[in-house]
Each structure stands twice: as C-alpha cells, then as structure tokens.
Coordinates of C-alpha atoms in Angstrom, one line a residue:
M1 CA -0.2 0.3 0.1
S2 CA 2.0 3.6 -0.6
L3 CA 2.5 5.5 1.7
V4 CA 1.9 9.6 1.7
L5 CA 4.5 11.3 3.2
G6 CA 3.2 14.4 2.3
L7 CA 0.3 16.4 2.1
R8 CA -0.3 19.8 0.7
R9 CA -4.2 22.1 1.6
I10 CA -4.5 25.2 0.5
A11 CA -8.4 25.1 0.7
S12 CA -11.0 27.5 -0.2
R13 CA -14.6 27.5 0.2
Q14 CA -15.0 26.0 -3.4
T15 CA -12.0 25.1 -4.1
V16 CA -9.4 22.4 -2.6
W17 CA -5.7 22.6 -4.0
T18 CA -3.6 19.2 -3.0
C19 CA -0.7 17.4 -3.9
R20 CA 1.3 14.8 -2.6
R21 CA 4.2 12.7 -2.8
M22 CA 3.8 8.9 -2.8
N23 CA 6.5 7.8 -1.3
S24 CA 10.2 9.5 -0.3
T25 CA 11.8 9.4 -4.4
A26 CA 8.0 11.1 -6.4
A27 CA 7.1 13.2 -7.4
E28 CA 5.3 15.2 -5.8
T29 CA 1.3 15.5 -8.3
C30 CA -1.3 18.1 -7.7
E31 CA -4.4 18.5 -8.5
I32 CA -7.4 21.2 -8.4
D33 CA -10.3 20.5 -7.2
V34 CA -13.3 23.5 -8.7
L35 CA -16.9 22.8 -8.2
G36 CA -16.3 19.3 -7.8
T37 CA -14.5 18.9 -10.8
K38 CA -10.5 17.7 -10.6
Y39 CA -8.0 19.6 -12.9
T40 CA -3.6 18.6 -13.2
P41 CA -1.8 22.1 -13.1
D42 CA 1.4 22.8 -15.4
A43 CA 3.1 24.9 -16.5
W44 CA 0.6 27.3 -18.0
T45 CA -1.6 27.1 -14.7
N46 CA -2.1 30.9 -13.1
A47 CA -5.1 30.8 -11.3
T48 CA -5.0 31.1 -8.0
P49 CA -6.8 30.6 -4.5
S50 CA -7.4 34.3 -4.2
I51 CA -9.5 33.6 -7.8
L52 CA -10.6 30.5 -7.7
D53 CA -12.3 31.3 -4.5
K54 CA -14.9 33.1 -5.9
A55 CA -16.0 30.4 -8.5
G56 CA -19.9 29.2 -6.7
R57 CA -20.2 32.8 -4.6
N58 CA -22.9 32.7 -7.2
L59 CA -24.3 36.2 -6.9
L60 CA -26.4 36.4 -9.6
H61 CA -29.2 33.7 -7.0
H62 CA -29.4 36.2 -3.9
E63 CA -32.4 37.2 -5.4
S64 CA -31.7 40.9 -3.8
H65 CA -28.5 41.6 -4.8
P66 CA -27.9 44.4 -7.2
L67 CA -25.9 42.1 -9.8
S68 CA -29.5 39.4 -9.6
I69 CA -31.7 42.3 -10.1
L70 CA -30.4 43.7 -13.2
K71 CA -29.9 39.9 -14.2
T72 CA -33.8 39.0 -13.8
L73 CA -35.3 42.8 -15.2
I74 CA -33.3 41.1 -18.4
F75 CA -34.8 37.9 -18.2
N76 CA -38.0 39.9 -18.3
E77 CA -37.1 41.7 -21.5
F78 CA -37.2 38.9 -23.1
P79 CA -39.5 36.0 -22.4
N80 CA -39.1 33.9 -25.7
F81 CA -35.9 33.1 -24.7
A82 CA -34.5 30.1 -23.2
H83 CA -32.4 31.7 -20.3
Y84 CA -29.0 30.1 -18.8
D85 CA -27.4 31.1 -15.5
T86 CA -26.3 28.5 -13.6
L87 CA -23.1 27.2 -16.1
G88 CA -19.8 26.4 -14.4
P89 CA -17.4 28.7 -14.5
V90 CA -14.1 26.5 -15.8
V91 CA -14.4 25.8 -19.7
T92 CA -11.9 24.4 -22.7
T93 CA -9.7 26.5 -24.6
Q94 CA -11.6 25.5 -27.7
Q95 CA -15.3 26.4 -26.2
N96 CA -13.1 30.4 -24.9
F97 CA -11.2 30.6 -27.9
D98 CA -10.9 28.6 -30.5
S99 CA -15.4 28.0 -31.3
L100 CA -15.2 31.8 -31.0
G101 CA -12.4 32.6 -34.0
F102 CA -9.4 34.0 -31.4
A103 CA -6.4 33.4 -33.2
E104 CA -3.7 32.1 -31.6
D105 CA -1.8 35.1 -30.7
H106 CA -4.8 37.0 -30.1
P107 CA -3.9 38.8 -26.5
G108 CA -6.9 37.1 -24.7
R109 CA -5.4 34.6 -25.3
A110 CA -2.0 35.3 -23.4
R111 CA -1.8 34.0 -19.9
T112 CA -1.3 37.3 -18.3
D113 CA -4.9 38.2 -19.5
T114 CA -6.5 34.8 -18.9
Y115 CA -6.2 32.5 -15.4
Y116 CA -5.6 28.9 -16.9
L117 CA -6.3 25.3 -14.6
N118 CA -4.0 24.4 -17.0
A119 CA -3.4 24.8 -21.1
S120 CA -6.5 22.8 -22.2
H121 CA -9.3 24.1 -18.7
L122 CA -9.2 27.9 -18.1
L123 CA -11.8 30.3 -16.3
R124 CA -13.8 31.4 -18.9
T125 CA -13.6 34.7 -19.6
H126 CA -16.8 35.6 -21.7
T127 CA -19.7 34.3 -21.5
S128 CA -19.6 33.3 -25.1
A129 CA -18.3 30.5 -23.8
H130 CA -21.2 29.2 -24.2
Q131 CA -22.9 29.8 -27.5
L132 CA -21.7 26.7 -29.9
Q133 CA -22.1 24.8 -26.9
L134 CA -26.0 25.8 -26.7
L135 CA -27.1 25.9 -30.3
A136 CA -25.5 22.4 -30.9
A137 CA -26.7 20.5 -27.7
A138 CA -29.8 20.8 -29.0
H139 CA -28.9 18.9 -32.0
T140 CA -27.1 16.4 -30.2
N141 CA -30.2 16.9 -27.4
D142 CA -27.3 17.2 -24.0
N143 CA -29.6 17.1 -21.3
S144 CA -26.7 17.4 -19.5
V145 CA -26.1 21.1 -21.0
L146 CA -29.9 21.5 -21.6
V147 CA -31.5 20.5 -17.8
H148 CA -30.0 24.1 -17.2
A149 CA -32.1 26.1 -19.2
K150 CA -35.0 27.5 -18.5
N151 CA -38.2 29.2 -19.6
A152 CA -36.9 26.4 -22.6
Q153 CA -40.4 25.6 -23.6
V154 CA -40.5 29.1 -25.5
A155 CA -36.9 28.3 -27.3
P156 CA -36.1 23.7 -27.5
N157 CA -33.7 23.7 -29.9
N158 CA -31.5 27.1 -28.9
E159 CA -32.8 29.1 -30.8
R160 CA -33.4 32.0 -28.4
F161 CA -30.8 32.4 -25.6
L162 CA -30.3 34.0 -22.8
V163 CA -26.5 33.8 -20.7
A164 CA -26.2 35.7 -17.6
A165 CA -22.3 34.0 -15.9
D166 CA -19.9 34.9 -13.8
V167 CA -16.7 35.6 -15.7
F168 CA -12.6 35.7 -14.6
R169 CA -10.2 38.8 -16.4
R170 CA -6.9 38.8 -15.4
D171 CA -7.4 43.1 -14.2
E172 CA -5.8 46.1 -12.1
I173 CA -7.1 47.7 -9.3
D174 CA -9.4 49.9 -9.1
A175 CA -12.7 51.2 -8.0
S176 CA -14.7 49.8 -11.8
H177 CA -12.4 47.0 -12.6
Y178 CA -12.4 43.6 -10.5
P179 CA -10.8 40.2 -11.9
V180 CA -14.5 38.2 -11.6
F181 CA -17.1 40.3 -12.8
H182 CA -20.8 39.1 -14.7
Q183 CA -21.8 39.2 -18.3
M184 CA -25.3 39.0 -19.7
E185 CA -24.5 36.9 -23.6
G186 CA -27.5 37.1 -25.9
V187 CA -28.2 34.4 -28.9
C188 CA -30.9 35.0 -31.8
T189 CA -30.7 32.7 -34.6
L190 CA -33.1 32.8 -37.8
S191 CA -34.3 30.5 -40.8
H192 CA -34.5 32.6 -44.0
A193 CA -38.2 32.5 -43.7
D194 CA -38.0 34.0 -40.4
V195 CA -35.8 36.9 -41.8
Q196 CA -37.8 37.4 -44.3
K197 CA -40.7 38.2 -41.8
L198 CA -38.6 40.7 -40.3
A199 CA -40.5 44.5 -40.8
P200 CA -38.6 46.7 -42.9
S201 CA -35.6 48.2 -41.6
T202 CA -36.3 52.4 -42.0
P203 CA -33.8 55.0 -41.9
D204 CA -33.0 54.6 -38.0
D205 CA -32.6 51.1 -38.0
I206 CA -29.8 52.1 -40.3
V207 CA -25.9 50.7 -39.5
D208 CA -22.8 51.3 -40.3
I209 CA -21.3 48.3 -42.4
G210 CA -18.6 48.2 -45.1
P211 CA -15.8 47.2 -46.3
E212 CA -14.4 47.9 -43.0
N213 CA -17.3 46.3 -40.9
P214 CA -18.3 43.8 -43.6
V215 CA -21.9 41.9 -44.4
Q216 CA -19.5 37.7 -44.2
P217 CA -19.6 35.3 -47.8
G218 CA -22.8 33.7 -47.8
H219 CA -24.7 36.4 -46.1
T220 CA -26.7 38.7 -49.2
A221 CA -26.4 42.8 -47.7
E222 CA -30.2 42.1 -47.4
D223 CA -31.0 39.4 -45.2
V224 CA -28.2 41.5 -42.6
H225 CA -29.5 44.6 -43.3
K226 CA -32.5 43.2 -41.4
V227 CA -31.1 40.8 -39.6
A228 CA -29.4 44.4 -37.6
A229 CA -32.5 46.3 -37.3
D230 CA -33.9 42.7 -35.2
M231 CA -31.2 43.3 -33.0
K232 CA -31.1 46.8 -33.1
R233 CA -35.1 47.6 -31.8
T234 CA -34.8 44.7 -29.7
M235 CA -31.4 45.8 -28.1
N236 CA -33.2 49.6 -27.7
R237 CA -36.1 49.1 -26.7
M238 CA -33.9 46.0 -23.2
V239 CA -32.5 49.3 -23.0
T240 CA -34.3 51.7 -22.9
R241 CA -37.1 50.3 -20.4
I242 CA -34.2 49.1 -18.0
L243 CA -33.2 52.7 -17.3
T244 CA -36.9 54.5 -17.5
Q245 CA -36.8 51.8 -14.1
A246 CA -33.6 53.7 -13.4
T247 CA -35.2 57.5 -13.5
A248 CA -38.7 56.2 -12.1
A249 CA -36.9 55.3 -9.2
Q250 CA -34.9 58.5 -8.5
R251 CA -37.5 60.7 -9.8
D252 CA -36.7 61.9 -6.4
A253 CA -33.8 63.6 -7.4
G254 CA -35.1 65.3 -11.0
S255 CA -34.7 62.4 -13.5
E256 CA -37.5 61.9 -15.5
A257 CA -35.8 60.7 -18.8
T258 CA -37.7 58.4 -20.7
E259 CA -35.7 58.6 -23.8
F260 CA -32.4 57.7 -24.5
P261 CA -30.4 58.9 -27.7
V262 CA -27.9 55.6 -28.8
R263 CA -25.4 55.5 -31.2
W264 CA -23.9 52.5 -32.7
I265 CA -20.1 52.4 -32.9
P266 CA -18.4 50.6 -35.6
A267 CA -17.0 47.6 -34.0
Y268 CA -14.4 44.7 -34.7
F269 CA -15.1 40.4 -32.4
P270 CA -14.0 37.4 -33.3
F271 CA -17.6 36.1 -33.5
T272 CA -20.2 39.2 -35.0
S273 CA -19.6 40.2 -38.4
P274 CA -20.0 42.9 -38.8
S275 CA -20.5 44.4 -35.5
W276 CA -21.3 47.3 -33.4
E277 CA -21.1 48.6 -29.8
M278 CA -24.3 49.9 -28.4
E279 CA -23.2 53.1 -26.3
V280 CA -25.9 55.0 -25.1
L281 CA -26.2 59.2 -23.6
F282 CA -27.1 58.4 -19.9
R283 CA -26.8 61.2 -17.2
G284 CA -25.5 63.1 -19.5
E285 CA -22.4 60.8 -20.6
W286 CA -22.1 57.8 -23.0
L287 CA -22.3 54.9 -21.7
E288 CA -20.5 52.1 -23.7
I289 CA -23.6 48.9 -22.9
C290 CA -22.8 46.4 -24.8
G291 CA -21.5 44.4 -27.9
C292 CA -23.1 42.7 -30.6
G293 CA -23.4 42.0 -34.6
V294 CA -24.5 39.1 -37.0
M295 CA -22.9 36.6 -35.6
Q296 CA -19.8 34.6 -37.7
Q297 CA -21.8 31.6 -39.6
S298 CA -18.6 29.0 -38.9
I299 CA -20.8 29.0 -35.5
L300 CA -23.8 28.4 -36.6
Q301 CA -21.9 25.5 -39.7
N302 CA -20.5 23.5 -36.5
A303 CA -23.4 23.4 -33.8
H304 CA -25.3 22.0 -37.2
A305 CA -27.8 25.3 -37.9
N306 CA -25.8 26.3 -40.7
D307 CA -29.5 27.3 -42.2
R308 CA -30.1 30.2 -39.6
I309 CA -28.6 33.3 -40.0
G310 CA -27.8 35.2 -35.9
W311 CA -27.5 37.7 -34.4
A312 CA -25.4 37.9 -30.8
F313 CA -24.9 40.8 -28.1
G314 CA -22.6 41.1 -24.6
F315 CA -22.3 42.9 -22.2
G316 CA -20.7 43.0 -18.3
L317 CA -23.7 43.4 -15.8
E318 CA -21.1 46.0 -13.2
R319 CA -21.4 48.6 -15.1
L320 CA -24.9 49.2 -15.6
A321 CA -25.3 48.0 -11.9
M322 CA -22.8 50.6 -10.5
L323 CA -24.4 53.8 -12.7
L324 CA -28.4 52.2 -12.5
F325 CA -27.6 51.3 -8.2
S326 CA -25.5 54.4 -7.4
I327 CA -22.3 51.8 -6.5
P328 CA -19.1 54.0 -6.0
D329 CA -16.9 50.2 -6.0
I330 CA -16.8 47.4 -7.8
R331 CA -15.6 45.6 -4.3
L332 CA -19.0 46.4 -2.8
F333 CA -20.6 43.7 -4.8
W334 CA -18.8 40.8 -3.5
S335 CA -19.6 42.5 0.3
T336 CA -21.6 40.3 2.7
D337 CA -21.9 43.2 5.3
P338 CA -25.6 43.7 5.9
R339 CA -25.9 47.5 6.1
F340 CA -24.6 47.1 2.2
S341 CA -26.7 43.6 1.4
N342 CA -29.9 45.1 3.5
Q343 CA -30.1 48.2 1.0
F344 CA -32.3 45.7 -1.6
A345 CA -34.8 44.5 -3.0
P346 CA -35.9 41.8 -5.1
A347 CA -36.8 43.5 -8.7
Q348 CA -36.2 47.6 -7.8
I349 CA -33.6 49.9 -8.9
S350 CA -32.9 51.6 -5.7
S351 CA -30.2 53.8 -4.9
F352 CA -27.1 52.7 -2.7
R353 CA -26.8 54.8 0.7
P354 CA -22.3 54.8 1.4
F355 CA -22.2 53.0 5.8
S356 CA -19.1 53.6 6.4
K357 CA -16.1 56.3 5.8
H358 CA -12.6 55.4 5.9
P359 CA -9.1 56.5 4.9
P360 CA -7.4 54.5 2.7
C361 CA -2.8 53.9 3.4
P362 CA -1.0 53.7 1.0
K363 CA 2.4 51.8 0.6
D364 CA 4.8 51.8 -2.2
V365 CA 7.4 49.1 -3.2
S366 CA 9.8 49.6 -5.6
F367 CA 11.4 47.0 -7.5
W368 CA 14.4 46.5 -9.8
I369 CA 12.7 43.6 -12.2
S370 CA 14.8 40.8 -12.9
P371 CA 16.5 39.7 -16.1
D372 CA 15.3 36.1 -15.7
H373 CA 12.1 36.9 -15.2
S374 CA 8.9 38.0 -17.0
F375 CA 7.3 39.9 -15.0
H376 CA 3.9 41.9 -15.8
D377 CA 1.8 44.6 -14.1
N378 CA -1.0 41.6 -13.9
D379 CA 0.8 39.5 -12.2
L380 CA 1.7 42.3 -9.2
M381 CA -2.4 42.5 -8.9
D382 CA -2.6 39.3 -8.1
L383 CA -0.1 38.9 -5.6
V384 CA -2.1 42.1 -3.4
R385 CA -5.2 40.2 -4.2
D386 CA -4.3 37.0 -3.2
V387 CA -3.1 38.5 -0.3
A388 CA -5.0 41.7 0.8
G389 CA -7.7 40.8 -0.6
D390 CA -10.9 43.4 -1.2
L391 CA -8.4 45.4 1.5
A392 CA -6.5 46.5 -1.8
Q393 CA -8.9 49.9 -3.3
D394 CA -6.3 50.2 -5.5
V395 CA -2.6 49.9 -7.7
K396 CA -0.6 52.5 -9.6
L397 CA 2.4 52.6 -10.7
V398 CA 3.4 56.0 -10.5
D399 CA 7.2 55.3 -11.7
E400 CA 9.3 53.8 -13.8
F401 CA 12.6 54.5 -16.0
V402 CA 15.0 51.7 -17.8
H403 CA 19.1 52.1 -16.0
P404 CA 21.5 53.8 -18.7
K405 CA 23.9 51.0 -18.0
T406 CA 23.1 48.2 -17.0
G407 CA 20.1 48.3 -18.9
R408 CA 17.3 46.6 -15.8
A409 CA 13.9 48.3 -15.4
S410 CA 12.7 49.6 -12.2
R411 CA 8.9 49.6 -11.1
C412 CA 7.0 51.2 -8.5
Y413 CA 3.4 51.3 -7.5
R414 CA 1.2 52.6 -4.6
I415 CA -0.8 50.2 -3.6
N416 CA -3.8 52.1 -1.4
Y417 CA -5.7 49.3 1.5
C418 CA -8.4 50.6 2.9
S419 CA -11.7 48.2 4.3
M420 CA -15.1 49.1 2.8
D421 CA -16.0 49.1 6.4
R422 CA -13.3 49.1 9.2
N423 CA -10.5 50.9 9.6
V424 CA -7.7 49.3 9.7
T425 CA -4.3 49.9 11.4
H426 CA -0.7 50.8 10.1
A427 CA -0.1 47.4 12.4
E428 CA -2.6 45.4 10.0
I429 CA -1.5 46.7 6.7
N430 CA 2.6 46.7 6.7
D431 CA 2.0 43.0 7.4
I432 CA 0.7 42.3 4.7
Q433 CA 2.7 45.1 2.7
D434 CA 6.0 42.5 3.9
R435 CA 4.4 39.8 2.5
V436 CA 3.7 41.4 -0.7
R437 CA 7.1 42.5 -0.8
S438 CA 8.3 39.1 0.0
R439 CA 6.5 37.2 -2.4
L440 CA 7.4 39.2 -5.2
V441 CA 11.7 38.3 -3.7
S442 CA 10.1 35.0 -4.3
E443 CA 7.7 34.2 -6.8
F444 CA 8.7 37.1 -9.1
G445 CA 12.9 37.2 -8.7
V446 CA 12.8 40.6 -8.6
T447 CA 14.9 42.7 -6.0
L448 CA 14.0 44.9 -4.0
R449 CA 15.1 48.9 -3.2

C-alpha cells in the first residue's frame, strides 16, 4: 500500500488544491478541485486561490443582490428566449477561443490576461464561450446542457437564449475593475423564412456596414440589414425599459428621462461581422452598453445550424449596475456586510446609501525587475489580491525607468489599502505589505529597492 509522505492543501470555499508525494523518491503530484471536478495543473496554471475562491459564490442567485436584480430585469425583457444562469465557470480553450475564431496569437489567450487551470482548461473570460455549446446541444440532444435552461419551452432548440454568468480576467485594481465580474450574453438565430418576415428596415435602423465592417461571405446585404435592424430594435427596447425604471426610481432626484439617445459604433469582434458597440446617453454621459453583431456563420455551421443566421450581444452587468444603483466601488458587489445587502429588494432599483467612509492606507513598493523572470503588471495585481483580498482598493504604477548602464528596469507601485466597512491599522497593513514584498522576491526574482 502506498504511503502518503507529504500532503499540502490550499483550501477555499469551493476549491481545494492538493499536492501529494506517494513515496520518498516519487515526484509531487497536484490537483485542483473546482466545484467538485479535479484538474491537473501544469506550466500554464496561474489561477490563484483568491480567484478560485470566487467560483461558486453565485451572486446572480441572491435575489436581493443588485446584479441578480439586473439579471432578472433583463431576463424579463426576453420572455421568448431560453434563460441560462447555472453554467459552470470552467471551460476548455476550444470553447473559449477556438470555437469563436480567436487567432492563436490573440492577446486574450495570454497567461497575462486569462486564468488557466492548465493548458486545456480555464476560467471562462466571457459568456460567449457557451455559444457553440448551447447551439449544438439542441442538435445532439445533450441533456447535460439543456437541463440548465429556464423558460426552455419557448425556445426548445436553443434558437434564442440568454446566458448570465461570472467571468474571470486578470485585470488592474481600482474602483471599476475586478478579476471576477458578470456578463449577459444574448443569441438569436433565424431561419431564412424568419428573416423574410422581419419588419422592413427604416432610416432609424441603418447601421454602418462596409469594407471596414463587412458582410460575411454567404450572407446577403439585404438579410444582414434586416437581421441587424432586428437586433437594434430589440436592444433599444431593452435598454430603454431598464433605464426608464432606473430614472423612475430616482425621480426624487429630478431625473425623469424616458428617452435615451443611442449610437452604434463600428467595432471588431472575432465572432461577429459586421459588429458594433452600443452606447447610450445616460445622465449626460455616453455609456458603453455592449458589443454586438451578426454571428460568424462558422459558429452556426459547427452547431449543425448552417441554414440559420443569427445576431448576438454581450455586456458586463457590473458597469450598468454601478450606474443604476449608484454603487461607487466594484468591491461592494462582493460584500457580505448586511449594511450593504439589506439596502436592496428583489425587482427594485434603488440607490446605494454609503454606510462608512474609511481613509486609505497607501504603501509604495519599488523594485528592479529580474532579467531572468518575466513580469507583467497583472502579476502584481494578482499577488496583491491573493495577499490582501478586498483590502486592496487600487494599485497604480507611479514611476518607472531603465538604468542607462545596466539596462535593468525599475518600477514603483503605490498600493492603497482601504476597507469598505472598518478602519485598518498600520500594523495590519505593514504585515500585508511585508508579505507582498516577500512574495515579489520569491515568485518573480525582483530586487527590492
């Protein structure tokens, strides 16, 4: 019988990273358990315990949470779509990138941008990772996928669906960026007969289509204009209704707008063409709502639905929720403080009332980057999040230079530590800062200054 000589566990709410050595000469073997499924780490692995800890928090299922309230409002605007909000966060590189036409050298594939469990599995970076999976599931009758559908009876073949889910990206630390956020994905596919039944395009439906934003081979310009107009009308209706509810909730503040100018900016996405970004004038500022466009026909072809044409959109829920609920810091969405959670009620948009204001505690860290180690800003962001958690309010690069003789690069970052619900002490923050500095040396080979 084998003897376990060594066992290391890094545990979080939903994740356990276990390493074992079966005998004195055997190599150590590790596995990551995410929501009950085990993955073998390798050279691509960069998902940290603090990030994996967020998997399974299910903020979208807490009916009084602002993100859940917004999700439900959007679901209600699409009564003839199947609704998905329980799809797991781990996907394959094929689902997240290959199926959507991402080039091999696309920056989104880089370890500096994406959280990998190993070379073949990652934490999804967008809800679009499920497009092909859901379209194909209807053809193959894959009940392991279809069982997640709500409202399935209105779109039994997943010809129309919404996906709401958490997504994960390595990112900077500030009041509007967080490595885990939530997206809403919408897909609508149409048969040729469906397209012919669409209402004719009007001057208000016209969007830029041309050489820089082209119609795909195999699509006719007439069909694309009709499909794009259908998408545009649908999106305009959804946004107007949600923003109207928001302004109605804040009418006491003198905001009574019921019309919201929209502009459509030509854009590029690997999985749609032509493509646009939708922006809405809200409270005097142009707000980027979503990216959208006509689906790449190759996705439908791979889903055995090449006789259909489709449009799709996707956007982040946090950005819109922060505006609708007047939430100033994205970290608050993850707060378990009842002073935050008790302010909100299901199906209601209301303004957040600040319950505390604590001063930040700034700390600087300066170092020379080792020529033997790669280093990216996001490496520091993840390290700080792993050590400090949500005490890290923001991290900013305040100085950098290259030594004229040695060619070595130096950087100085300012880390602002600030709790959202209590005062922090210098002794507490000094301990955290010391651990950040120590791990910078041990993990990235920097020379502290």
